[in-house]
């Protein structure tokens, strides 16, 4: 980590000038711009190659005035903010009229989050004297795996100052490793709280705070690009394989002369060629995206992922893995029978 006060101040000034700055958060790195500057927000979409109707999360300081962003902050939001901010939780609230529509992908809601990473916090305190909002989607090209190190961001967009980014703040390897939990509180009267994206903060933890379980998304739920079926995907096909079938699958691939990369988590596979992630959900999530990138770089025929446990604590991980594997459905059948 090489972020000092001067680097934070410089990054804040660049943002205030309408430039793009990549910043670490505790979940993944964000591609940041001044949320009140429509041209800067447009540059986020152009740089990511993201469709303009996909809304972007606005990051705020812990004591920011939320009425600048949302017309209403219901009791449930206050309770969740007290319990989980700063932290990996995004709240969807009714959007205040002065917030540029482009940030919200044209929707009448706004996604707000106060990140816990000390570098993100320092930047939010310095940017517009702590009263600004930094619009920041994950700092990857649309549909790619999210970045969890500064090097991943540079791999996506090139060196700062040369490519589209004015600066990349290096805050080390993101601790959480998968994107924030998103809860929609913008339609409480009609739909109640809705879990739009699972993450480290679980549905059960949210229920404990607000007294009711958030519902799963329905078709009328606001659009969430992270909820497209195919997303978070490396370029190598990904196949999820039960631990019990892993050895035979590897043998079949070998016999057919096909190469594979492996992401496993149970002890008995630790010695195999590939990466071995911790068998607890927090440790697994922390290493997941870096492992997908590392295995992708092997340019094998397929990335085999040992299917993680299906318990609630693994929901965010299983969600991201199913999306990473979505476009690869049937890949093993095709490889082995083809
Ligand atoms: O952990 C995270 O949330 C990271 C870090 C950088 O904060 N950000 C992130 O941003 O994952 P992004 O843009 O890659 O994903 C944000 C998700 C998208 O799926 C987007 O559609 C949804 O949040 N979202 C943002 N604003 C929304 C809104 N007003 N209504 C519904 N969904 C919204
Ligand atoms: Mg993303």
XYZ file of C-alpha atoms and ligand atoms in Angstrom:
372
model
C 0.000 0.000 0.000
C 1.417 3.323 -1.019
C -1.432 5.731 -0.368
C -0.494 8.796 1.676
C -2.393 12.022 2.344
C -0.893 13.676 -0.724
C -2.137 10.862 -2.961
C -5.621 11.112 -1.419
C -5.703 14.895 -1.894
C -4.523 14.571 -5.495
C -7.165 11.916 -6.230
C -9.902 14.100 -4.689
C -8.847 17.058 -6.871
C -8.848 14.836 -9.987
C -12.384 13.663 -9.166
C -13.473 17.273 -8.610
C -12.096 18.072 -12.081
C -14.317 15.381 -13.606
C -11.649 12.688 -14.036
C -11.866 8.961 -13.324
C -10.059 7.549 -10.275
C -9.993 3.875 -9.285
C -10.333 3.357 -5.542
C -10.134 0.380 -3.212
C -13.173 -0.591 -1.180
C -13.459 -3.523 1.212
C -15.498 -5.448 -1.420
C -13.852 -4.810 -4.804
C -12.102 -1.858 -6.504
C -14.410 0.851 -7.837
C -14.145 3.019 -10.971
C -14.911 6.368 -9.360
C -16.248 9.672 -10.699
C -18.035 12.701 -9.266
C -21.673 11.549 -9.049
C -22.945 15.123 -9.491
C -21.063 15.584 -12.796
C -23.006 13.998 -15.711
C -19.985 14.114 -18.076
C -17.799 12.306 -15.533
C -20.507 9.697 -15.004
C -20.806 9.264 -18.781
C -17.055 8.544 -18.859
C -17.597 5.629 -16.436
C -20.093 4.038 -18.804
C -17.891 4.609 -21.860
C -14.797 3.224 -20.111
C -16.531 0.091 -18.838
C -18.489 -0.491 -22.046
C -21.543 -0.624 -19.826
C -25.066 -0.032 -21.211
C -26.307 3.408 -20.139
C -29.461 2.018 -18.501
C -27.492 0.203 -15.779
C -27.423 2.270 -12.581
C -24.227 2.978 -10.624
C -23.805 2.968 -6.830
C -23.014 6.317 -5.184
C -20.474 6.094 -2.340
C -20.831 8.557 0.515
C -19.085 9.398 3.785
C -20.607 8.027 6.985
C -22.043 11.376 8.086
C -23.055 12.583 4.622
C -26.429 14.279 4.268
C -28.472 11.571 2.521
C -31.298 13.981 1.688
C -29.039 15.261 -1.076
C -29.405 11.853 -2.778
C -32.674 10.329 -1.619
C -36.140 11.859 -1.169
C -36.876 9.497 1.694
C -34.743 7.541 4.150
C -37.181 5.098 5.762
C -36.775 3.667 9.249
C -35.518 0.356 7.811
C -32.710 2.237 6.033
C -31.721 4.046 9.228
C -31.582 0.765 11.117
C -29.457 -0.922 8.436
C -27.140 2.098 8.203
C -26.628 2.059 11.980
C -25.925 -1.672 11.908
C -23.745 -2.033 8.792
C -22.248 1.293 7.620
C -19.457 1.694 6.925
C -19.546 -1.712 5.306
C -20.491 -3.926 2.343
C -24.184 -2.978 2.136
C -25.855 -0.927 -0.630
C -29.335 0.536 -0.095
C -31.674 1.406 -2.970
C -33.798 4.449 -2.077
C -36.078 6.868 -3.972
C -33.805 9.257 -5.910
C -33.723 12.989 -5.141
C -34.618 15.089 -8.212
C -31.268 16.956 -8.336
C -29.245 13.720 -8.739
C -28.299 13.285 -12.411
C -30.519 10.609 -13.975
C -27.451 9.108 -15.692
C -26.091 7.880 -12.332
C -29.301 5.947 -11.799
C -29.414 4.574 -15.351
C -32.600 6.610 -15.795
C -34.386 4.967 -12.850
C -36.150 6.950 -10.133
C -34.060 5.275 -7.434
C -30.481 5.674 -6.184
C -28.044 3.098 -4.786
C -26.066 4.390 -1.767
C -23.204 2.814 0.119
C -20.636 3.944 2.699
C -17.513 1.800 2.183
C -15.337 0.723 5.120
C -11.909 0.654 3.421
C -9.710 3.325 5.066
C -8.520 4.665 1.693
C -12.103 5.005 0.408
C -13.054 6.714 3.672
C -10.145 9.137 3.493
C -11.004 9.953 -0.131
C -14.677 10.540 0.727
C -13.681 12.872 3.570
C -11.389 14.870 1.275
C -13.571 14.925 -1.876
C -15.887 17.973 -1.865
C -15.165 18.348 1.878
C -16.953 15.148 2.761
C -20.263 16.170 1.211
C -19.783 14.686 -2.256
C -20.814 11.357 -3.713
C -18.447 9.134 -5.670
C -20.250 7.111 -8.337
C -18.325 3.847 -8.647
C -19.182 0.564 -10.306
C -16.670 -2.249 -10.033
C -13.506 -1.255 -11.948
C -13.715 -3.903 -14.678
C -14.966 -4.004 -18.242
C -18.667 -4.850 -18.450
C -19.280 -8.533 -17.708
C -15.690 -9.273 -16.600
C -14.529 -10.493 -13.198
C -14.407 -7.656 -10.633
C -10.934 -6.463 -9.515
C -9.686 -7.121 -5.979
C -6.190 -5.631 -6.390
C -4.861 -2.424 -7.971
C -2.982 -4.588 -10.505
C -6.303 -6.149 -11.616
C -7.591 -2.621 -12.345
C -4.471 -1.825 -14.379
C -4.883 -5.152 -16.222
C -8.397 -4.005 -17.198
C -7.768 -0.369 -18.153
C -4.012 0.219 -18.461
C -1.673 2.422 -16.456
C -3.147 5.570 -14.890
C -2.414 8.727 -16.855
C -2.026 6.769 -20.088
C -5.401 5.072 -20.413
C -8.802 6.360 -19.279
C -7.917 6.465 -15.555
C -6.312 9.577 -14.042
C -5.218 7.658 -10.921
C -5.413 4.250 -9.257
C -5.238 4.250 -5.460
C -3.603 1.039 -4.269
C -5.255 -0.172 -1.080
C -4.006 -3.748 -1.184
C -6.128 -6.867 -1.664
C -9.821 -6.144 -0.911
C -10.755 -7.860 2.316
C -14.294 -9.039 1.495
C -13.600 -9.902 -2.142
C -17.152 -10.025 -3.555
C -19.478 -7.094 -4.218
C -21.767 -5.565 -1.594
C -25.151 -6.949 -0.592
C -27.877 -4.825 -2.240
C -31.227 -4.268 -0.506
C -34.008 -2.379 -2.270
C -35.994 -0.208 0.148
C -37.506 2.015 -2.569
C -40.785 0.112 -2.817
C -41.395 -0.754 0.838
C -45.124 -0.035 0.815
C -45.849 -2.371 -2.098
C -43.033 -4.955 -2.109
C -41.322 -4.738 1.283
C -37.502 -4.995 1.454
C -36.000 -6.929 -1.490
C -32.555 -8.554 -1.667
C -31.274 -7.618 -5.134
C -27.763 -9.072 -4.781
C -26.482 -11.410 -2.034
C -23.126 -10.615 -0.449
C -21.171 -11.037 2.768
C -23.961 -9.431 4.810
C -26.617 -12.149 4.668
C -30.395 -11.970 4.310
C -30.647 -13.369 7.858
C -28.456 -10.556 9.257
C -30.681 -8.008 7.507
C -33.807 -9.670 8.879
C -32.360 -9.516 12.382
C -32.030 -5.736 12.099
C -35.290 -4.786 10.339
C -37.500 -7.529 11.735
C -38.450 -9.145 8.440
C -36.763 -11.288 5.816
C -36.003 -9.452 2.548
C -37.785 -10.978 -0.442
C -35.950 -12.331 -3.465
C -36.057 -10.105 -6.572
C -39.190 -10.128 -8.705
C -39.527 -9.144 -12.345
C -40.478 -5.572 -11.416
C -37.331 -5.113 -9.322
C -35.028 -2.299 -10.427
C -32.458 -3.410 -12.946
C -29.233 -4.767 -11.478
C -26.514 -5.503 -13.997
C -24.897 -7.842 -11.488
C -28.081 -9.859 -11.672
C -27.852 -10.564 -15.391
C -27.462 -14.309 -15.712
C -24.046 -14.103 -17.327
C -21.699 -11.777 -15.456
C -18.472 -11.820 -13.452
C -17.089 -14.208 -16.069
C -13.493 -15.021 -17.084
C -12.878 -15.736 -20.794
C -12.141 -19.429 -20.151
C -15.322 -21.525 -19.729
C -16.113 -22.332 -16.089
C -17.623 -25.638 -14.894
C -18.875 -26.211 -11.344
C -18.215 -29.839 -10.338
C -19.219 -31.697 -7.157
C -16.181 -32.687 -5.077
C -17.140 -36.345 -5.467
C -16.922 -36.091 -9.284
C -13.800 -33.932 -9.462
C -11.132 -36.640 -9.772
C -12.980 -38.580 -12.464
C -13.658 -35.360 -14.401
C -9.958 -34.441 -14.319
C -9.029 -37.957 -15.464
C -11.484 -37.811 -18.377
C -10.109 -34.444 -19.472
C -6.535 -35.748 -19.262
C -7.387 -38.862 -21.290
C -8.910 -36.611 -23.948
C -5.736 -34.507 -24.021
C -7.557 -31.447 -22.655
C -6.080 -28.971 -20.209
C -7.887 -27.654 -17.139
C -7.304 -25.210 -14.325
C -8.687 -25.996 -10.900
C -10.190 -24.014 -8.007
C -10.833 -26.278 -5.022
C -11.395 -25.790 -1.312
C -11.462 -29.205 0.409
C -8.300 -30.489 1.976
C -7.921 -33.616 -0.133
C -7.573 -31.526 -3.326
C -5.010 -29.141 -1.809
C -2.065 -30.863 -3.437
C -3.533 -30.765 -6.947
C -2.365 -28.396 -9.612
C -4.467 -25.210 -9.337
C -5.553 -22.927 -6.515
C -6.773 -24.007 -3.136
C -9.140 -21.589 -1.373
C -10.039 -21.661 2.331
C -13.099 -23.783 3.180
C -14.785 -20.933 5.088
C -17.022 -18.467 3.186
C -15.155 -15.275 4.164
C -11.757 -16.688 3.247
C -13.139 -18.187 0.033
C -14.803 -14.912 -1.078
C -11.586 -13.001 -0.319
C -9.609 -15.134 -2.779
C -12.276 -15.994 -5.364
C -11.839 -13.281 -8.024
C -8.036 -13.311 -7.911
C -8.209 -17.099 -8.369
C -10.568 -16.818 -11.343
C -8.202 -14.308 -12.963
C -5.133 -16.445 -12.213
C -6.736 -19.612 -13.596
C -8.062 -17.699 -16.628
C -4.479 -16.663 -17.439
C -3.541 -20.344 -17.883
C -5.650 -20.442 -21.051
C -6.814 -23.961 -20.300
C -9.810 -25.566 -22.029
C -11.873 -25.173 -18.883
C -11.691 -23.874 -15.302
C -13.044 -26.554 -12.950
C -14.468 -25.184 -9.705
C -15.189 -27.596 -6.891
C -18.813 -26.839 -5.965
C -18.844 -24.961 -2.636
C -21.316 -25.796 0.162
C -24.852 -24.548 -0.509
C -25.582 -23.177 2.982
C -26.832 -19.588 3.452
C -23.363 -18.287 4.402
C -22.152 -19.263 0.903
C -25.050 -17.591 -0.963
C -23.037 -14.651 -2.337
C -20.255 -16.968 -3.498
C -22.623 -19.424 -5.183
C -24.406 -16.516 -6.865
C -21.138 -15.224 -8.408
C -19.954 -18.712 -9.410
C -23.235 -19.574 -11.139
C -22.974 -16.358 -13.141
C -19.332 -17.020 -14.012
C -20.387 -20.479 -15.278
C -23.634 -19.383 -16.962
C -22.335 -19.045 -20.533
C -20.372 -22.288 -20.131
C -23.413 -24.529 -19.491
C -22.723 -27.975 -20.939
C -19.029 -27.208 -21.566
C -17.782 -30.496 -20.081
C -20.178 -32.545 -22.227
C -19.039 -30.670 -25.313
C -15.334 -31.031 -24.467
C -15.513 -34.704 -23.561
C -17.896 -35.873 -26.290
C -16.784 -33.417 -28.970
O -19.307 -3.730 -3.624
C -19.824 -3.025 -4.492
O -21.036 -2.788 -4.525
C -18.895 -2.436 -5.545
C -17.961 -1.429 -4.886
C -17.091 -0.695 -5.870
O -18.716 -0.545 -4.106
N -19.628 -1.833 -6.595
C -20.302 -2.548 -7.509
O -20.852 -1.767 -8.493
O -20.407 -3.758 -7.490
P -21.455 -2.350 -9.838
O -21.918 -1.153 -10.598
O -20.502 -3.237 -10.515
O -22.722 -3.077 -9.329
C -23.679 -2.313 -8.668
C -25.007 -2.932 -8.784
C -25.402 -3.044 -10.233
O -25.867 -4.342 -10.435
C -26.474 -1.999 -10.369
O -27.438 -2.354 -11.313
C -27.048 -1.936 -8.959
O -25.939 -2.094 -8.143
N -27.634 -0.640 -8.704
C -27.022 0.528 -8.537
N -27.918 1.520 -8.403
C -29.122 0.938 -8.475
C -30.456 1.418 -8.432
N -30.730 2.700 -8.314
N -31.441 0.524 -8.547
C -31.165 -0.779 -8.693
N -29.946 -1.291 -8.762
C -28.937 -0.447 -8.655
Mg -19.754 -4.907 -11.475
